[in-house]
Amino acid sequence: MGKKKNKRRAEGNDNNDRPKKNPKPKDQNKSSGGNGKAYVQILGNGMDTQDTSPSVLLFFDNRRFLFNVGEGLQRFLTENKLTLSKIDDILLSRVCSETAGGLPGLLLTLAGMGKERMSVNVWGPPDLDQLVEAMKSFVPNAAMVHTHSVLSTHGSNEVASADSMKFDHLYVPIVDEVVKICAIPLRPRCSKVCDPMKEGSSKLNAPLVDDYHFAEDLQAQMKNSTAEDALDPGDISVVYICEFPEIKGKLDRDKAAELGLESGPKYGELKRGNPVKSDHLDRTIHPCDVMEPSFPGPIVLLVDCPTLSHLQELSSLQSLTLYYSNTSEQPVEMCKKVNCLIHLSPASVTNTTAYEQWMTRFGEAQHIMAGHEPKNIEIPILKSSSRIAAKLNYLCPQFFPAPGFLTLKQLKSLPSVSRFPRELSLPTSCRFIYAENLLKFNLLPYKDLGLDNSGVADTFSRTEIIDELTSEIPEIVSASEHIIQLWHGNNGTNGGTPLPSCLEGITREDMEIVLLGTGSSQPSKYRNVSSIFINLFSKGGILLDCGEGTLGQLKRRFGVEGADEAVKGLRCIWISHIHADHHAGLARILTLRRDLLNETPHEPLIVVGPQQLEIFLDRYQMLEDLDMQFLDSRDTTKSSWEAFESNEDNDANGSASRLKNTLRESGLISLNSVPVIHCPQAYGIVLKAADKTNVIGKMIPGWKIVYSGDTRPCPELVEASRGATVFIHEATFEDGMVEEAIAKNHSTMGEAVDAGDAAGAYRVILTHFSQRYPKIPVFDESYMNKACVAFDLMSVNLADLPMLPRVLPYLKLLFRDEIVVHESDDVNSAIAEV
């Protein structure tokens, strides 16, 4: 492979991985009729981690509609070999991080695929424009996005704003020959008061509110609010109704022959509704003479009712009356039969009697419960990475702990679980099913109408994975046993290298480095984008970068409840630079923390980052309160801290003063941002722990952790890293791709190791690998006397640092067939074509 091709592949931009022909706009008016293929499908991103809203795909032969784009959707599509380039329209049920967190990354990917002439339409509530405006601070191709309010009517120039929208009104923003999509805005009944079951917390043990007491509480709230209360940003949800055109009956060939009509073009005219002359009789044949009766096309509803306050509004919507089957308010012939309802509403809403009663209004429609159902935590959605994690855990559980998920039985036994969500209690005439990943409901051809689980993947157990592993690599059994022996025989040295004094008397509760995302550019099947969790245990934690899907990775490492605790305990989030793969998961983390601490006295979370990030966050806060306090990275450089300390009026920079206090409470004495060589306002970071005194009065120096962010080899960073305990350095490219590394302002493996050597670092962890290396990058074995390659969810406790380089030979055994440059990875093929 030539160097130029290597360069393109390393950044995920190889033209050979794109469609061979220039993309052409699709014929969006070609009818699927009643004979084409159409279905809705659950894209179960986030169903296991419960960190984001699942997406729903409405598929036609010539069109694709995608409802909601939560974080991690691209990685999910790659995992399941689903593709992006045929998506025409994206529709959001709400404008918030839960439903739109994956939109920036998706748009960047589509832009990189050459879709300039295939503009994607994005639809949502009126505040969608504010989201796009915020994204423009770091999405250079945001202009290619055509945003539309769903509160509009097809063929009309009138668009409802947030102030002028009509509630309980049926808007019809999309109409063509394949589908009519209607939208009904849904607001909470009382917007200025706190909903007793506000969505946001991912806790599974939130007690269900008795419907009677809920009604009492809501009435009391409404007495304290007024009709003029302004809606908060993000309050509006949208109920989508997808109506298919009338399905024409079949042509009766026997009747046509009786009327003297021969098979041929006239059949087509009749099917199109036009009369024709008989071939053998002196008469005109009308469609009704030979065509079977037409019948209504299928109807699908997508319902996102996020809170109980929204439920009060939903249950009283008059604009839905037409779709109820058991209403006396409409003549039977006027009612429209709904075939399928997909419920994106959370269990805290759907598991109430009020919601169940509302569901029964749709008669025999099929209900698919796609909200955050507790049972889904037992079924990994990203199966490929789950398999890798299980194998790594078998080989070296010390660095690769078992995922933090508990079984439902274990969850129910926890003392903290006061009341587990109950199962739905519906009459037998009301058909419902809990959604599974990739479950379909077929809509066309009409004869196939109904549920289709043929695409639902088989589940697998850890035992099955390990049996497969030991069968393929029998030596792995003895390797795992040898690693255990190494740990038991650890004497605090490694290859003659003495233990740093900062590790004397270290405990397992001092600090742990959790590599949440170790890939570059965009999420892939095996590696998520950049994020590192510095776990300070009882003293909280710090996030270094926060790429898309960071919350999901926290859930995979610590479990649903454990991740909530980690988010609540965050002391600071530090962002290296403005590129989306380093911060696109920030809003989701911040909004979850806000909701988790909603009823607890707390201070806003400090976010340190480049100035462009502040622009994005300020704009985004027009949509959702992020409950954060921003501090420019420039104010956390060594020189800025020195100026701050010399200034008698230290309160002049309140954010810096707060950060200083926060660091002290966390057992740290400094957080220094160091300018690096990548893009404007790109930084690395140096974290230094406070010194300690041991039981005999000896002073033990604090540990020192360095993270490079994205950079070329940087002398200033090396100087700031002198004597680092751990130096985490980006290593995007293999050593043979220096030219590419220079062109992209990244580092090679060898350059990263050399930087660690020059700094005198005790251990070097290499990360941020090009997605051209699906599982393990290409490296020179001579680097590994003090360095180690990072993997997603790898957890390095300070107490285990002496062992870090010694496990690499065993990792090589696990991936012995993978340490090559892959010519056919899934990254680009999966973004090339749904």
PDB file of C-alpha atoms in Angstrom, residues 282-409:
ATOM      1  CA  ASP A 282     -67.634  -1.804 -27.945  1.00  0.00           C
ATOM      2  CA  ARG A 283     -67.380  -0.413 -24.444  1.00  0.00           C
ATOM      3  CA  THR A 284     -65.239   1.548 -22.048  1.00  0.00           C
ATOM      4  CA  ILE A 285     -63.736  -0.324 -19.135  1.00  0.00           C
ATOM      5  CA  HIS A 286     -63.427   1.631 -15.911  1.00  0.00           C
ATOM      6  CA  PRO A 287     -61.028   0.695 -13.110  1.00  0.00           C
ATOM      7  CA  CYS A 288     -63.907  -0.205 -10.837  1.00  0.00           C
ATOM      8  CA  ASP A 289     -65.002  -2.843 -13.387  1.00  0.00           C
ATOM      9  CA  VAL A 290     -61.859  -4.940 -13.003  1.00  0.00           C
ATOM     10  CA  MET A 291     -59.997  -3.735  -9.936  1.00  0.00           C
ATOM     11  CA  GLU A 292     -60.479  -5.146  -6.457  1.00  0.00           C
ATOM     12  CA  PRO A 293     -61.368  -2.521  -3.813  1.00  0.00           C
ATOM     13  CA  SER A 294     -58.552  -0.357  -2.495  1.00  0.00           C
ATOM     14  CA  PHE A 295     -57.897  -0.227   1.237  1.00  0.00           C
ATOM     15  CA  PRO A 296     -56.073   2.151   3.600  1.00  0.00           C
ATOM     16  CA  GLY A 297     -52.300   1.890   3.870  1.00  0.00           C
ATOM     17  CA  PRO A 298     -50.543   1.090   7.156  1.00  0.00           C
ATOM     18  CA  ILE A 299     -50.148   3.707   9.884  1.00  0.00           C
ATOM     19  CA  VAL A 300     -47.303   3.857  12.415  1.00  0.00           C
ATOM     20  CA  LEU A 301     -47.028   6.155  15.446  1.00  0.00           C
ATOM     21  CA  LEU A 302     -43.773   7.044  17.213  1.00  0.00           C
ATOM     22  CA  VAL A 303     -44.424   8.327  20.717  1.00  0.00           C
ATOM     23  CA  ASP A 304     -41.817  10.015  22.918  1.00  0.00           C
ATOM     24  CA  CYS A 305     -43.559  11.043  26.132  1.00  0.00           C
ATOM     25  CA  PRO A 306     -40.595  11.909  28.388  1.00  0.00           C
ATOM     26  CA  THR A 307     -42.348  12.800  31.642  1.00  0.00           C
ATOM     27  CA  LEU A 308     -45.598  12.335  33.508  1.00  0.00           C
ATOM     28  CA  SER A 309     -46.400  15.990  32.878  1.00  0.00           C
ATOM     29  CA  HIS A 310     -46.250  15.263  29.147  1.00  0.00           C
ATOM     30  CA  LEU A 311     -48.501  12.248  29.724  1.00  0.00           C
ATOM     31  CA  GLN A 312     -51.249  14.466  31.078  1.00  0.00           C
ATOM     32  CA  GLU A 313     -51.154  16.372  27.790  1.00  0.00           C
ATOM     33  CA  LEU A 314     -50.827  13.252  25.630  1.00  0.00           C
ATOM     34  CA  SER A 315     -53.892  11.575  27.077  1.00  0.00           C
ATOM     35  CA  SER A 316     -56.052  14.605  26.332  1.00  0.00           C
ATOM     36  CA  LEU A 317     -54.946  15.337  22.742  1.00  0.00           C
ATOM     37  CA  GLN A 318     -58.014  15.787  20.559  1.00  0.00           C
ATOM     38  CA  SER A 319     -55.873  15.693  17.423  1.00  0.00           C
ATOM     39  CA  LEU A 320     -55.253  11.982  18.062  1.00  0.00           C
ATOM     40  CA  THR A 321     -58.946  11.126  18.317  1.00  0.00           C
ATOM     41  CA  LEU A 322     -59.056  10.202  14.640  1.00  0.00           C
ATOM     42  CA  TYR A 323     -56.583   7.375  15.322  1.00  0.00           C
ATOM     43  CA  TYR A 324     -58.372   5.834  18.313  1.00  0.00           C
ATOM     44  CA  SER A 325     -60.371   2.706  17.666  1.00  0.00           C
ATOM     45  CA  ASN A 326     -62.739   2.887  20.629  1.00  0.00           C
ATOM     46  CA  THR A 327     -63.933   6.461  20.536  1.00  0.00           C
ATOM     47  CA  SER A 328     -67.498   7.646  20.348  1.00  0.00           C
ATOM     48  CA  GLU A 329     -66.396  11.084  19.182  1.00  0.00           C
ATOM     49  CA  GLN A 330     -65.824  10.011  15.558  1.00  0.00           C
ATOM     50  CA  PRO A 331     -67.953   7.891  13.198  1.00  0.00           C
ATOM     51  CA  VAL A 332     -66.370   4.491  12.657  1.00  0.00           C
ATOM     52  CA  GLU A 333     -65.857   5.188   8.961  1.00  0.00           C
ATOM     53  CA  MET A 334     -63.861   8.322   9.838  1.00  0.00           C
ATOM     54  CA  CYS A 335     -61.436   6.541  12.160  1.00  0.00           C
ATOM     55  CA  LYS A 336     -58.007   5.523  10.920  1.00  0.00           C
ATOM     56  CA  LYS A 337     -56.615   2.155  11.925  1.00  0.00           C
ATOM     57  CA  VAL A 338     -53.158   2.309  13.507  1.00  0.00           C
ATOM     58  CA  ASN A 339     -51.121  -0.820  12.861  1.00  0.00           C
ATOM     59  CA  CYS A 340     -48.092  -0.193  15.049  1.00  0.00           C
ATOM     60  CA  LEU A 341     -47.023   2.155  17.845  1.00  0.00           C
ATOM     61  CA  ILE A 342     -43.369   2.476  18.824  1.00  0.00           C
ATOM     62  CA  HIS A 343     -43.029   3.828  22.347  1.00  0.00           C
ATOM     63  CA  LEU A 344     -39.777   5.691  23.054  1.00  0.00           C
ATOM     64  CA  SER A 345     -41.165   6.822  26.395  1.00  0.00           C
ATOM     65  CA  PRO A 346     -39.245   5.763  29.534  1.00  0.00           C
ATOM     66  CA  ALA A 347     -40.458   2.961  31.788  1.00  0.00           C
ATOM     67  CA  SER A 348     -41.217   5.513  34.512  1.00  0.00           C
ATOM     68  CA  VAL A 349     -44.003   6.762  32.225  1.00  0.00           C
ATOM     69  CA  THR A 350     -45.117   3.654  30.323  1.00  0.00           C
ATOM     70  CA  ASN A 351     -45.444   1.593  33.509  1.00  0.00           C
ATOM     71  CA  THR A 352     -48.221   3.776  34.875  1.00  0.00           C
ATOM     72  CA  THR A 353     -51.888   2.909  34.723  1.00  0.00           C
ATOM     73  CA  ALA A 354     -52.605   6.196  32.949  1.00  0.00           C
ATOM     74  CA  TYR A 355     -50.234   5.364  30.093  1.00  0.00           C
ATOM     75  CA  GLU A 356     -51.582   1.812  29.830  1.00  0.00           C
ATOM     76  CA  GLN A 357     -55.125   3.148  29.581  1.00  0.00           C
ATOM     77  CA  TRP A 358     -54.031   5.478  26.807  1.00  0.00           C
ATOM     78  CA  MET A 359     -52.460   2.546  24.925  1.00  0.00           C
ATOM     79  CA  THR A 360     -55.742   0.620  24.939  1.00  0.00           C
ATOM     80  CA  ARG A 361     -57.387   3.356  22.854  1.00  0.00           C
ATOM     81  CA  PHE A 362     -55.652   1.951  19.771  1.00  0.00           C
ATOM     82  CA  GLY A 363     -57.492  -1.353  19.818  1.00  0.00           C
ATOM     83  CA  GLU A 364     -55.546  -4.246  18.294  1.00  0.00           C
ATOM     84  CA  ALA A 365     -52.549  -2.205  17.165  1.00  0.00           C
ATOM     85  CA  GLN A 366     -49.129  -3.726  17.846  1.00  0.00           C
ATOM     86  CA  HIS A 367     -47.261  -1.837  20.581  1.00  0.00           C
ATOM     87  CA  ILE A 368     -43.456  -1.976  20.661  1.00  0.00           C
ATOM     88  CA  MET A 369     -41.969  -0.773  23.946  1.00  0.00           C
ATOM     89  CA  ALA A 370     -38.586   0.693  22.952  1.00  0.00           C
ATOM     90  CA  GLY A 371     -37.866   2.890  25.965  1.00  0.00           C
ATOM     91  CA  HIS A 372     -35.260   2.081  28.604  1.00  0.00           C
ATOM     92  CA  GLU A 373     -36.617  -1.265  29.714  1.00  0.00           C
ATOM     93  CA  PRO A 374     -34.557  -2.771  32.576  1.00  0.00           C
ATOM     94  CA  LYS A 375     -34.347  -6.216  30.993  1.00  0.00           C
ATOM     95  CA  ASN A 376     -32.243  -4.863  28.113  1.00  0.00           C
ATOM     96  CA  ILE A 377     -29.190  -4.299  30.313  1.00  0.00           C
ATOM     97  CA  GLU A 378     -28.428  -8.025  30.068  1.00  0.00           C
ATOM     98  CA  ILE A 379     -28.010  -8.010  26.281  1.00  0.00           C
ATOM     99  CA  PRO A 380     -24.916  -6.204  24.885  1.00  0.00           C
ATOM    100  CA  ILE A 381     -25.717  -4.134  21.826  1.00  0.00           C
ATOM    101  CA  LEU A 382     -22.116  -3.737  20.608  1.00  0.00           C
ATOM    102  CA  LYS A 383     -21.458  -7.459  20.389  1.00  0.00           C
ATOM    103  CA  SER A 384     -18.027  -7.306  18.719  1.00  0.00           C
ATOM    104  CA  SER A 385     -16.488  -5.067  21.373  1.00  0.00           C
ATOM    105  CA  SER A 386     -18.240  -7.107  24.080  1.00  0.00           C
ATOM    106  CA  ARG A 387     -16.573 -10.253  22.771  1.00  0.00           C
ATOM    107  CA  ILE A 388     -13.160  -8.568  22.772  1.00  0.00           C
ATOM    108  CA  ALA A 389     -13.765  -7.279  26.317  1.00  0.00           C
ATOM    109  CA  ALA A 390     -14.678 -10.789  27.504  1.00  0.00           C
ATOM    110  CA  LYS A 391     -11.496 -12.255  25.981  1.00  0.00           C
ATOM    111  CA  LEU A 392      -9.306  -9.543  27.483  1.00  0.00           C
ATOM    112  CA  ASN A 393     -10.947 -10.066  30.864  1.00  0.00           C
ATOM    113  CA  TYR A 394     -10.239 -13.796  30.684  1.00  0.00           C
ATOM    114  CA  LEU A 395      -6.602 -13.179  29.824  1.00  0.00           C
ATOM    115  CA  CYS A 396      -5.857 -10.339  32.247  1.00  0.00           C
ATOM    116  CA  PRO A 397      -8.720  -9.385  34.614  1.00  0.00           C
ATOM    117  CA  GLN A 398      -6.378  -7.053  36.507  1.00  0.00           C
ATOM    118  CA  PHE A 399      -6.234  -4.573  33.601  1.00  0.00           C
ATOM    119  CA  PHE A 400      -9.534  -5.570  32.000  1.00  0.00           C
ATOM    120  CA  PRO A 401     -12.177  -5.903  34.731  1.00  0.00           C
ATOM    121  CA  ALA A 402     -15.464  -7.599  33.944  1.00  0.00           C
ATOM    122  CA  PRO A 403     -18.180  -5.208  32.733  1.00  0.00           C
ATOM    123  CA  GLY A 404     -20.033  -3.542  35.565  1.00  0.00           C
ATOM    124  CA  PHE A 405     -23.520  -4.637  34.512  1.00  0.00           C
ATOM    125  CA  LEU A 406     -25.605  -6.591  36.965  1.00  0.00           C
ATOM    126  CA  THR A 407     -28.268  -9.104  36.057  1.00  0.00           C
ATOM    127  CA  LEU A 408     -31.877  -8.211  36.722  1.00  0.00           C
ATOM    128  CA  LYS A 409     -31.869 -10.665  39.623  1.00  0.00           C
TER     129      LYS A 409
END
